Amino acid sequence: MYLADSRRTDARGTQAAAAPDTRPGRRPAAVPATVLALGAVSLITDVSSEMVTAVLPLYVVAGLGLSPLGFGLLDGINNGVGALVRLAGGHLADRGGHRHKLVAGLGYGLSALCKPFLLLAHTLPVLSAVLAVDRTGKGLRTAPRDAMISLATEPAHRGRAFGVHRAMDTTGALLGPLAAFAVLRATVDGYDAVFAVSACVATLGVLILVLFVPRHLDAPTGAVRPSRTPAAQRPPQSLDAVRPPWTPDAVRPPRPPAPPRPPALRDAVGLLRRPELRRLTVCAALLGLTTVSDSFLYLLLQREGDLPAHLFPLLPLGTAAFFLLLAVPLGALADRVSRRRLFLAGHGVLLLGYGLVLSPWHGLPAVVAVLVLHGTFYAATDGVLAAATAAVVPARQQGAGQALVGTGQALARFVCSLAFGAAWSLWGGRTALAVTAAGLAVSAVVAAVVLRTGDETTQEVPA
C-alpha cells in the first residue's frame, strides 16, 4: 500500500521507501499516511481557530462597539498579515533542505502561543496586534504544509489528497463553532472562556504535529528519507570492497554530481516566469478581490434572516458541513477533469450565493441555501487550487510555489475586506454586496479567458 512513511530494508541494511502494493485485487492508497497526520493537525488547530472566528464578529461589533469599517480593518489584518509572511514561510522551508515540518511547526506554535493574549485584548489596537501574530503563524505554516502534502502524494492523486486534508480541516471548522456555542451557553463570562479553551486546543495540535508527522519528505513519492544504518549493524565488507583497485584516469568513474544549490529568494519569485503558475496567481488574486470575507457574509445573513445573536456562532456550521461533504468528491473530480475549470466553477457557485442574499427570499430556508452554496464554493476551490499549483511547480520549490499563489489570493482578499467594510459604512451592506457580486461576475469572465489556453497535467514538473 502506498504510504508516505512506509519503509523496507534492502540487502545492505539501509531503509528505503516501500514500493506500492501491486498484488492482484489491491489498489495503491491515494492518500498517504503523512496527509492523514497533517489532516489531524489541521482538524485540531481549526477547532481552536474557529472557536475564536465564530464569536469574533459579534465580540468586536456588539461587545467592543466597532463600526463595520473598523471590523473591515480588523478582518483585513487577518488576511493581509498572513499573506505578507506566507512567501517567507514557503521559501524558508525550501531553502532549509525540505525542512517543511520545522517551519510549519513554528507557525502552529506561534498561533497557539498568542491565543491566551486574547483574554487581554479589549481594545482595537491590542486585538489587532494579537490577531496579527496569530495570522503570522498561519502564514508561516500554510505553504510548508501544502508542500508536504504535494511531496507525499503521487501527482495523479493530489486533488483527492488535498480534498481529504481539507475535509479533515473542515471537520475542525465544524466542531469549532459548536464548541464556542457550548462554552457561551455554559459560562458566565463567555468570550474569555472561549479564548481560554481555544488556547488549550491549539497546544494539542502542535503536539500532534511534533509526534506524528515525518520530519523529511522526498519528491515525487513522498517517501521518508533513508536513514543511516549504524556502523555496528552494517554487514562486514572485504578490504577489496572498501579500497577499490587502482585504475587509470581514462577509465576512472566520474565523480558524483554536486548537490543542487538551495533555492534563493530570487528563484522563488522567478517561479512567476512559468506561464502556467503566473496565470494561476493572477486569476487567484483577481477572484480574491471580489470574494467577501466569511465574517461579513455571516453578519449579512444574520441581519437579513433576523437570527438571534446567540445563534450567530452556528452559521459557519452550514458552510463547514457542506465543505466537509463535498471536499473529497470534488477533489477526486478535479483529478479526472480540470482543476482550473472546477476552481472557476466554484466562484460561479459563490456568485449564486451572493444573488440569494440580495434576493427578496428571506428566512431560515434562504440562510441554509446560502450556506450550502458557500460550502460548495470552498470545496471546489480551496484544495483544488493547491493541487493545480503543485502540478506546475518543481518539487524542490513546492513551498515557494504554494506561497506565491496563496499570497496573491490572500493580499487580494485583504484589499476586499478593507473595501467592503468602507462600502458597507458608506452605502449599507446590501449595496456593498451588490457591487462586489458585479465585480465577481466580471472577474470570473476575465479569469476564464486567462486560463483558456491549455490545462495542467498530473505529471511531476522536473526539478
Short mmCIF file of N, CA and C in Angstrom, two decimals, residues 33-176:
data_model
loop_
_atom_site.label_atom_id
_atom_site.label_comp_id
_atom_site.label_asym_id
_atom_site.label_seq_id
_atom_site.Cartn_x
_atom_site.Cartn_y
_atom_site.Cartn_z
N ALA A 33 -0.15 8.32 4.52
CA ALA A 33 -0.31 8.50 5.96
C ALA A 33 0.12 9.89 6.41
N THR A 34 1.11 10.47 5.72
CA THR A 34 1.53 11.82 6.08
C THR A 34 0.39 12.81 5.91
N VAL A 35 -0.40 12.66 4.86
CA VAL A 35 -1.53 13.55 4.63
C VAL A 35 -2.56 13.40 5.75
N LEU A 36 -2.79 12.17 6.19
CA LEU A 36 -3.74 11.95 7.28
C LEU A 36 -3.24 12.57 8.58
N ALA A 37 -1.93 12.47 8.84
CA ALA A 37 -1.39 13.08 10.05
C ALA A 37 -1.51 14.60 10.00
N LEU A 38 -1.19 15.18 8.84
CA LEU A 38 -1.35 16.63 8.69
C LEU A 38 -2.82 17.03 8.79
N GLY A 39 -3.71 16.18 8.28
CA GLY A 39 -5.13 16.46 8.41
C GLY A 39 -5.58 16.49 9.86
N ALA A 40 -5.03 15.58 10.67
CA ALA A 40 -5.37 15.56 12.10
C ALA A 40 -4.88 16.84 12.78
N VAL A 41 -3.68 17.29 12.42
CA VAL A 41 -3.16 18.54 12.98
C VAL A 41 -4.07 19.71 12.60
N SER A 42 -4.45 19.76 11.33
CA SER A 42 -5.31 20.85 10.87
C SER A 42 -6.69 20.79 11.52
N LEU A 43 -7.20 19.58 11.72
CA LEU A 43 -8.51 19.43 12.36
C LEU A 43 -8.49 20.04 13.76
N ILE A 44 -7.49 19.67 14.55
CA ILE A 44 -7.43 20.15 15.93
C ILE A 44 -7.16 21.66 15.95
N THR A 45 -6.25 22.11 15.09
CA THR A 45 -5.95 23.54 15.06
C THR A 45 -7.15 24.35 14.61
N ASP A 46 -7.92 23.81 13.68
CA ASP A 46 -9.08 24.55 13.19
C ASP A 46 -10.19 24.62 14.24
N VAL A 47 -10.29 23.61 15.09
CA VAL A 47 -11.23 23.72 16.21
C VAL A 47 -10.89 24.96 17.03
N SER A 48 -9.60 25.12 17.32
CA SER A 48 -9.15 26.28 18.10
C SER A 48 -9.42 27.60 17.36
N SER A 49 -9.05 27.64 16.09
CA SER A 49 -9.19 28.89 15.33
C SER A 49 -10.65 29.28 15.13
N GLU A 50 -11.48 28.28 14.79
CA GLU A 50 -12.88 28.59 14.51
C GLU A 50 -13.67 28.91 15.77
N MET A 51 -13.21 28.48 16.93
CA MET A 51 -13.86 28.92 18.15
C MET A 51 -13.76 30.44 18.29
N VAL A 52 -12.58 30.96 17.96
CA VAL A 52 -12.38 32.41 18.02
C VAL A 52 -13.12 33.10 16.87
N THR A 53 -12.99 32.55 15.66
CA THR A 53 -13.61 33.18 14.49
C THR A 53 -15.13 33.23 14.63
N ALA A 54 -15.73 32.22 15.27
CA ALA A 54 -17.19 32.18 15.38
C ALA A 54 -17.74 33.30 16.24
N VAL A 55 -16.99 33.72 17.24
CA VAL A 55 -17.50 34.76 18.15
C VAL A 55 -16.89 36.12 17.88
N LEU A 56 -15.84 36.18 17.07
CA LEU A 56 -15.12 37.45 16.89
C LEU A 56 -15.98 38.56 16.29
N PRO A 57 -16.79 38.33 15.23
CA PRO A 57 -17.58 39.43 14.69
C PRO A 57 -18.51 40.07 15.72
N LEU A 58 -19.24 39.24 16.46
CA LEU A 58 -20.12 39.81 17.47
C LEU A 58 -19.34 40.44 18.62
N TYR A 59 -18.19 39.85 18.95
CA TYR A 59 -17.38 40.37 20.05
C TYR A 59 -16.90 41.79 19.75
N VAL A 60 -16.46 42.03 18.53
CA VAL A 60 -15.91 43.35 18.21
C VAL A 60 -17.00 44.36 17.83
N VAL A 61 -18.09 43.88 17.20
CA VAL A 61 -19.15 44.80 16.78
C VAL A 61 -20.11 45.10 17.93
N ALA A 62 -20.58 44.04 18.60
CA ALA A 62 -21.53 44.24 19.69
C ALA A 62 -20.83 44.50 21.02
N GLY A 63 -19.73 43.76 21.29
CA GLY A 63 -19.05 43.91 22.58
C GLY A 63 -18.16 45.13 22.66
N LEU A 64 -17.30 45.34 21.65
CA LEU A 64 -16.38 46.47 21.66
C LEU A 64 -16.94 47.69 20.94
N GLY A 65 -18.06 47.54 20.23
CA GLY A 65 -18.71 48.67 19.58
C GLY A 65 -18.01 49.20 18.35
N LEU A 66 -17.31 48.34 17.60
CA LEU A 66 -16.64 48.80 16.39
C LEU A 66 -17.63 48.96 15.25
N SER A 67 -17.33 49.87 14.35
CA SER A 67 -18.15 50.07 13.16
C SER A 67 -17.80 49.01 12.12
N PRO A 68 -18.63 48.84 11.08
CA PRO A 68 -18.26 47.91 10.01
C PRO A 68 -16.91 48.23 9.38
N LEU A 69 -16.56 49.54 9.28
CA LEU A 69 -15.26 49.90 8.73
C LEU A 69 -14.13 49.42 9.65
N GLY A 70 -14.33 49.57 10.97
CA GLY A 70 -13.34 49.09 11.91
C GLY A 70 -13.19 47.58 11.85
N PHE A 71 -14.33 46.89 11.71
CA PHE A 71 -14.24 45.44 11.59
C PHE A 71 -13.59 45.04 10.27
N GLY A 72 -13.84 45.82 9.21
CA GLY A 72 -13.18 45.54 7.94
C GLY A 72 -11.67 45.66 8.05
N LEU A 73 -11.19 46.66 8.82
CA LEU A 73 -9.76 46.79 9.05
C LEU A 73 -9.23 45.59 9.82
N LEU A 74 -9.97 45.17 10.85
CA LEU A 74 -9.55 44.02 11.65
C LEU A 74 -9.54 42.74 10.82
N ASP A 75 -10.57 42.56 10.03
CA ASP A 75 -10.64 41.37 9.20
C ASP A 75 -9.58 41.39 8.11
N GLY A 76 -9.27 42.60 7.62
CA GLY A 76 -8.19 42.72 6.65
C GLY A 76 -6.85 42.30 7.21
N ILE A 77 -6.63 42.61 8.50
CA ILE A 77 -5.40 42.18 9.16
C ILE A 77 -5.30 40.66 9.15
N ASN A 78 -6.44 40.00 9.39
CA ASN A 78 -6.45 38.52 9.38
C ASN A 78 -5.90 37.97 8.08
N ASN A 79 -6.24 38.62 6.96
CA ASN A 79 -5.80 38.13 5.65
C ASN A 79 -4.47 38.72 5.23
N GLY A 80 -4.27 40.02 5.48
CA GLY A 80 -3.10 40.70 4.96
C GLY A 80 -1.79 40.31 5.63
N VAL A 81 -1.78 40.23 6.96
CA VAL A 81 -0.53 39.92 7.66
C VAL A 81 -0.07 38.50 7.31
N GLY A 82 -1.00 37.55 7.29
CA GLY A 82 -0.62 36.20 6.91
C GLY A 82 -0.07 36.13 5.51
N ALA A 83 -0.61 36.96 4.62
CA ALA A 83 -0.14 36.95 3.23
C ALA A 83 1.29 37.46 3.13
N LEU A 84 1.65 38.43 3.96
CA LEU A 84 2.98 39.02 3.88
C LEU A 84 4.07 38.03 4.30
N VAL A 85 3.76 37.10 5.18
CA VAL A 85 4.77 36.15 5.65
C VAL A 85 4.65 34.79 4.98
N ARG A 86 3.60 34.58 4.18
CA ARG A 86 3.41 33.26 3.57
C ARG A 86 4.54 32.92 2.61
N LEU A 87 4.96 33.90 1.82
CA LEU A 87 6.05 33.65 0.88
C LEU A 87 7.34 33.35 1.62
N ALA A 88 7.57 34.05 2.74
CA ALA A 88 8.77 33.78 3.54
C ALA A 88 8.73 32.37 4.11
N GLY A 89 7.55 31.92 4.57
CA GLY A 89 7.43 30.58 5.10
C GLY A 89 7.73 29.51 4.06
N GLY A 90 7.18 29.67 2.86
CA GLY A 90 7.44 28.71 1.80
C GLY A 90 8.90 28.70 1.38
N HIS A 91 9.51 29.89 1.28
CA HIS A 91 10.91 29.96 0.88
C HIS A 91 11.82 29.36 1.93
N LEU A 92 11.58 29.64 3.21
CA LEU A 92 12.42 29.10 4.26
C LEU A 92 12.35 27.57 4.29
N ALA A 93 11.16 27.02 4.06
CA ALA A 93 11.01 25.57 4.06
C ALA A 93 11.81 24.94 2.92
N ASP A 94 11.79 25.55 1.73
CA ASP A 94 12.56 25.03 0.60
C ASP A 94 14.06 25.28 0.79
N ARG A 95 14.39 26.45 1.30
CA ARG A 95 15.80 26.84 1.46
C ARG A 95 16.52 25.95 2.46
N GLY A 96 15.80 25.50 3.47
CA GLY A 96 16.41 24.70 4.52
C GLY A 96 16.57 23.24 4.18
N GLY A 97 16.41 22.85 2.94
CA GLY A 97 16.55 21.45 2.57
C GLY A 97 15.34 20.64 2.94
N HIS A 98 14.19 21.06 2.49
CA HIS A 98 12.93 20.36 2.77
C HIS A 98 12.62 20.31 4.27
N ARG A 99 12.91 21.39 4.98
CA ARG A 99 12.57 21.45 6.40
C ARG A 99 11.16 22.00 6.57
N HIS A 100 10.24 21.41 5.85
CA HIS A 100 8.87 21.92 5.87
C HIS A 100 8.22 21.74 7.23
N LYS A 101 8.51 20.62 7.88
CA LYS A 101 7.88 20.38 9.18
C LYS A 101 8.34 21.41 10.21
N LEU A 102 9.62 21.78 10.19
CA LEU A 102 10.13 22.74 11.15
C LEU A 102 9.45 24.10 10.99
N VAL A 103 9.37 24.58 9.75
CA VAL A 103 8.74 25.89 9.52
C VAL A 103 7.26 25.83 9.84
N ALA A 104 6.59 24.75 9.45
CA ALA A 104 5.17 24.62 9.77
C ALA A 104 4.96 24.57 11.28
N GLY A 105 5.85 23.85 12.00
CA GLY A 105 5.74 23.78 13.45
C GLY A 105 5.90 25.14 14.10
N LEU A 106 6.82 25.96 13.57
CA LEU A 106 6.96 27.32 14.11
C LEU A 106 5.67 28.12 13.93
N GLY A 107 5.03 27.93 12.77
CA GLY A 107 3.78 28.64 12.53
C GLY A 107 2.67 28.20 13.46
N TYR A 108 2.50 26.88 13.59
CA TYR A 108 1.47 26.37 14.50
C TYR A 108 1.75 26.81 15.94
N GLY A 109 3.02 26.77 16.35
CA GLY A 109 3.36 27.15 17.71
C GLY A 109 3.11 28.62 17.99
N LEU A 110 3.41 29.47 17.01
CA LEU A 110 3.19 30.91 17.19
C LEU A 110 1.71 31.22 17.36
N SER A 111 0.86 30.56 16.57
CA SER A 111 -0.58 30.78 16.70
C SER A 111 -1.10 30.30 18.05
N ALA A 112 -0.58 29.16 18.51
CA ALA A 112 -1.01 28.66 19.82
C ALA A 112 -0.56 29.57 20.94
N LEU A 113 0.65 30.12 20.81
CA LEU A 113 1.21 30.96 21.86
C LEU A 113 0.44 32.25 22.06
N CYS A 114 -0.12 32.80 20.98
CA CYS A 114 -0.80 34.10 21.09
C CYS A 114 -2.25 33.98 21.56
N LYS A 115 -2.82 32.77 21.55
CA LYS A 115 -4.23 32.63 21.91
C LYS A 115 -4.55 33.13 23.32
N PRO A 116 -3.73 32.85 24.35
CA PRO A 116 -4.08 33.36 25.69
C PRO A 116 -4.13 34.88 25.77
N PHE A 117 -3.42 35.58 24.90
CA PHE A 117 -3.41 37.04 24.95
C PHE A 117 -4.72 37.64 24.48
N LEU A 118 -5.59 36.83 23.85
CA LEU A 118 -6.92 37.34 23.52
C LEU A 118 -7.71 37.69 24.77
N LEU A 119 -7.34 37.09 25.90
CA LEU A 119 -8.02 37.40 27.15
C LEU A 119 -7.75 38.83 27.60
N LEU A 120 -6.66 39.42 27.11
CA LEU A 120 -6.30 40.79 27.49
C LEU A 120 -6.65 41.80 26.42
N ALA A 121 -7.19 41.35 25.31
CA ALA A 121 -7.45 42.24 24.17
C ALA A 121 -8.85 42.82 24.27
N HIS A 122 -8.95 44.03 24.84
CA HIS A 122 -10.25 44.68 24.99
C HIS A 122 -10.33 45.99 24.22
N THR A 123 -9.30 46.29 23.44
CA THR A 123 -9.30 47.48 22.59
C THR A 123 -8.86 47.07 21.19
N LEU A 124 -9.20 47.89 20.21
CA LEU A 124 -8.86 47.56 18.83
C LEU A 124 -7.37 47.42 18.59
N PRO A 125 -6.50 48.33 19.10
CA PRO A 125 -5.06 48.16 18.83
C PRO A 125 -4.50 46.85 19.40
N VAL A 126 -4.88 46.50 20.64
CA VAL A 126 -4.36 45.27 21.24
C VAL A 126 -4.90 44.04 20.49
N LEU A 127 -6.20 44.06 20.19
CA LEU A 127 -6.78 42.93 19.46
C LEU A 127 -6.16 42.78 18.09
N SER A 128 -5.89 43.90 17.42
CA SER A 128 -5.26 43.85 16.10
C SER A 128 -3.87 43.25 16.18
N ALA A 129 -3.11 43.61 17.23
CA ALA A 129 -1.75 43.07 17.38
C ALA A 129 -1.77 41.57 17.62
N VAL A 130 -2.70 41.11 18.49
CA VAL A 130 -2.78 39.68 18.76
C VAL A 130 -3.17 38.91 17.51
N LEU A 131 -4.15 39.43 16.78
CA LEU A 131 -4.57 38.75 15.55
C LEU A 131 -3.46 38.77 14.50
N ALA A 132 -2.66 39.85 14.48
CA ALA A 132 -1.55 39.90 13.53
C ALA A 132 -0.53 38.80 13.81
N VAL A 133 -0.25 38.56 15.10
CA VAL A 133 0.67 37.48 15.46
C VAL A 133 0.08 36.12 15.08
N ASP A 134 -1.22 35.95 15.35
CA ASP A 134 -1.88 34.69 15.01
C ASP A 134 -1.82 34.44 13.51
N ARG A 135 -2.08 35.46 12.72
CA ARG A 135 -2.05 35.30 11.27
C ARG A 135 -0.62 35.14 10.74
N THR A 136 0.34 35.69 11.47
CA THR A 136 1.74 35.44 11.09
C THR A 136 2.05 33.95 11.18
N GLY A 137 1.58 33.33 12.27
CA GLY A 137 1.76 31.89 12.40
C GLY A 137 1.06 31.13 11.30
N LYS A 138 -0.16 31.55 10.96
CA LYS A 138 -0.89 30.88 9.88
C LYS A 138 -0.17 31.05 8.55
N GLY A 139 0.37 32.24 8.31
CA GLY A 139 1.09 32.47 7.07
C GLY A 139 2.35 31.63 6.97
N LEU A 140 3.05 31.43 8.08
CA LEU A 140 4.26 30.62 8.07
C LEU A 140 3.97 29.15 7.77
N ARG A 141 2.87 28.63 8.30
CA ARG A 141 2.63 27.19 8.22
C ARG A 141 1.92 26.74 6.96
N THR A 142 1.17 27.62 6.30
CA THR A 142 0.29 27.17 5.22
C THR A 142 1.06 26.60 4.04
N ALA A 143 2.04 27.34 3.52
CA ALA A 143 2.77 26.86 2.34
C ALA A 143 3.59 25.61 2.63
N PRO A 144 4.35 25.54 3.75
CA PRO A 144 5.07 24.28 4.04
C PRO A 144 4.14 23.09 4.21
N ARG A 145 2.98 23.30 4.82
CA ARG A 145 2.03 22.20 4.99
C ARG A 145 1.54 21.69 3.64
N ASP A 146 1.15 22.61 2.75
CA ASP A 146 0.68 22.20 1.43
C ASP A 146 1.80 21.57 0.62
N ALA A 147 3.03 22.05 0.83
CA ALA A 147 4.17 21.43 0.14
C ALA A 147 4.37 19.99 0.61
N MET A 148 4.22 19.74 1.91
CA MET A 148 4.35 18.37 2.42
C MET A 148 3.28 17.46 1.83
N ILE A 149 2.06 17.98 1.68
CA ILE A 149 1.00 17.18 1.07
C ILE A 149 1.35 16.86 -0.38
N SER A 150 1.87 17.84 -1.11
CA SER A 150 2.24 17.62 -2.51
C SER A 150 3.36 16.60 -2.63
N LEU A 151 4.39 16.73 -1.79
CA LEU A 151 5.53 15.84 -1.87
C LEU A 151 5.20 14.42 -1.42
N ALA A 152 4.19 14.28 -0.58
CA ALA A 152 3.85 12.97 -0.05
C ALA A 152 2.86 12.21 -0.93
N THR A 153 2.41 12.81 -2.02
CA THR A 153 1.32 12.23 -2.81
C THR A 153 1.73 12.08 -4.26
N GLU A 154 1.30 11.00 -4.89
CA GLU A 154 1.51 10.83 -6.32
C GLU A 154 0.80 11.95 -7.07
N PRO A 155 1.41 12.50 -8.13
CA PRO A 155 0.80 13.62 -8.84
C PRO A 155 -0.63 13.37 -9.29
N ALA A 156 -0.95 12.16 -9.72
CA ALA A 156 -2.29 11.89 -10.23
C ALA A 156 -3.36 11.90 -9.15
N HIS A 157 -2.96 11.84 -7.89
CA HIS A 157 -3.92 11.76 -6.79
C HIS A 157 -3.92 13.00 -5.90
N ARG A 158 -3.28 14.07 -6.33
CA ARG A 158 -3.15 15.23 -5.46
C ARG A 158 -4.48 15.91 -5.17
N GLY A 159 -5.36 15.95 -6.15
CA GLY A 159 -6.66 16.57 -5.90
C GLY A 159 -7.40 15.86 -4.78
N ARG A 160 -7.39 14.52 -4.81
CA ARG A 160 -8.06 13.76 -3.75
C ARG A 160 -7.36 13.95 -2.41
N ALA A 161 -6.01 13.95 -2.42
CA ALA A 161 -5.27 14.11 -1.17
C ALA A 161 -5.57 15.46 -0.53
N PHE A 162 -5.55 16.52 -1.33
CA PHE A 162 -5.90 17.84 -0.79
C PHE A 162 -7.36 17.87 -0.35
N GLY A 163 -8.22 17.15 -1.06
CA GLY A 163 -9.62 17.10 -0.65
C GLY A 163 -9.79 16.43 0.71
N VAL A 164 -9.05 15.32 0.93
CA VAL A 164 -9.11 14.64 2.23
C VAL A 164 -8.58 15.55 3.33
N HIS A 165 -7.46 16.21 3.06
CA HIS A 165 -6.92 17.13 4.07
C HIS A 165 -7.90 18.25 4.39
N ARG A 166 -8.48 18.84 3.34
CA ARG A 166 -9.41 19.94 3.58
C ARG A 166 -10.68 19.45 4.28
N ALA A 167 -11.07 18.20 3.99
CA ALA A 167 -12.24 17.65 4.69
C ALA A 167 -11.96 17.50 6.18
N MET A 168 -10.76 17.02 6.53
CA MET A 168 -10.40 16.92 7.94
C MET A 168 -10.27 18.29 8.57
N ASP A 169 -9.67 19.21 7.83
CA ASP A 169 -9.57 20.59 8.32
C ASP A 169 -10.95 21.18 8.57
N THR A 170 -11.88 20.89 7.67
CA THR A 170 -13.22 21.43 7.80
C THR A 170 -14.00 20.76 8.93
N THR A 171 -13.64 19.52 9.26
CA THR A 171 -14.24 18.90 10.43
C THR A 171 -13.95 19.74 11.67
N GLY A 172 -12.74 20.26 11.74
CA GLY A 172 -12.40 21.18 12.83
C GLY A 172 -13.20 22.45 12.75
N ALA A 173 -13.40 22.94 11.52
CA ALA A 173 -14.23 24.14 11.36
C ALA A 173 -15.67 23.88 11.76
N LEU A 174 -16.10 22.65 11.63
CA LEU A 174 -17.46 22.28 12.03
C LEU A 174 -17.57 22.17 13.55
N LEU A 175 -16.55 21.61 14.17
CA LEU A 175 -16.58 21.42 15.62
C LEU A 175 -16.28 22.71 16.38
N GLY A 176 -15.49 23.60 15.79
CA GLY A 176 -15.11 24.83 16.49
C GLY A 176 -16.29 25.70 16.89
#
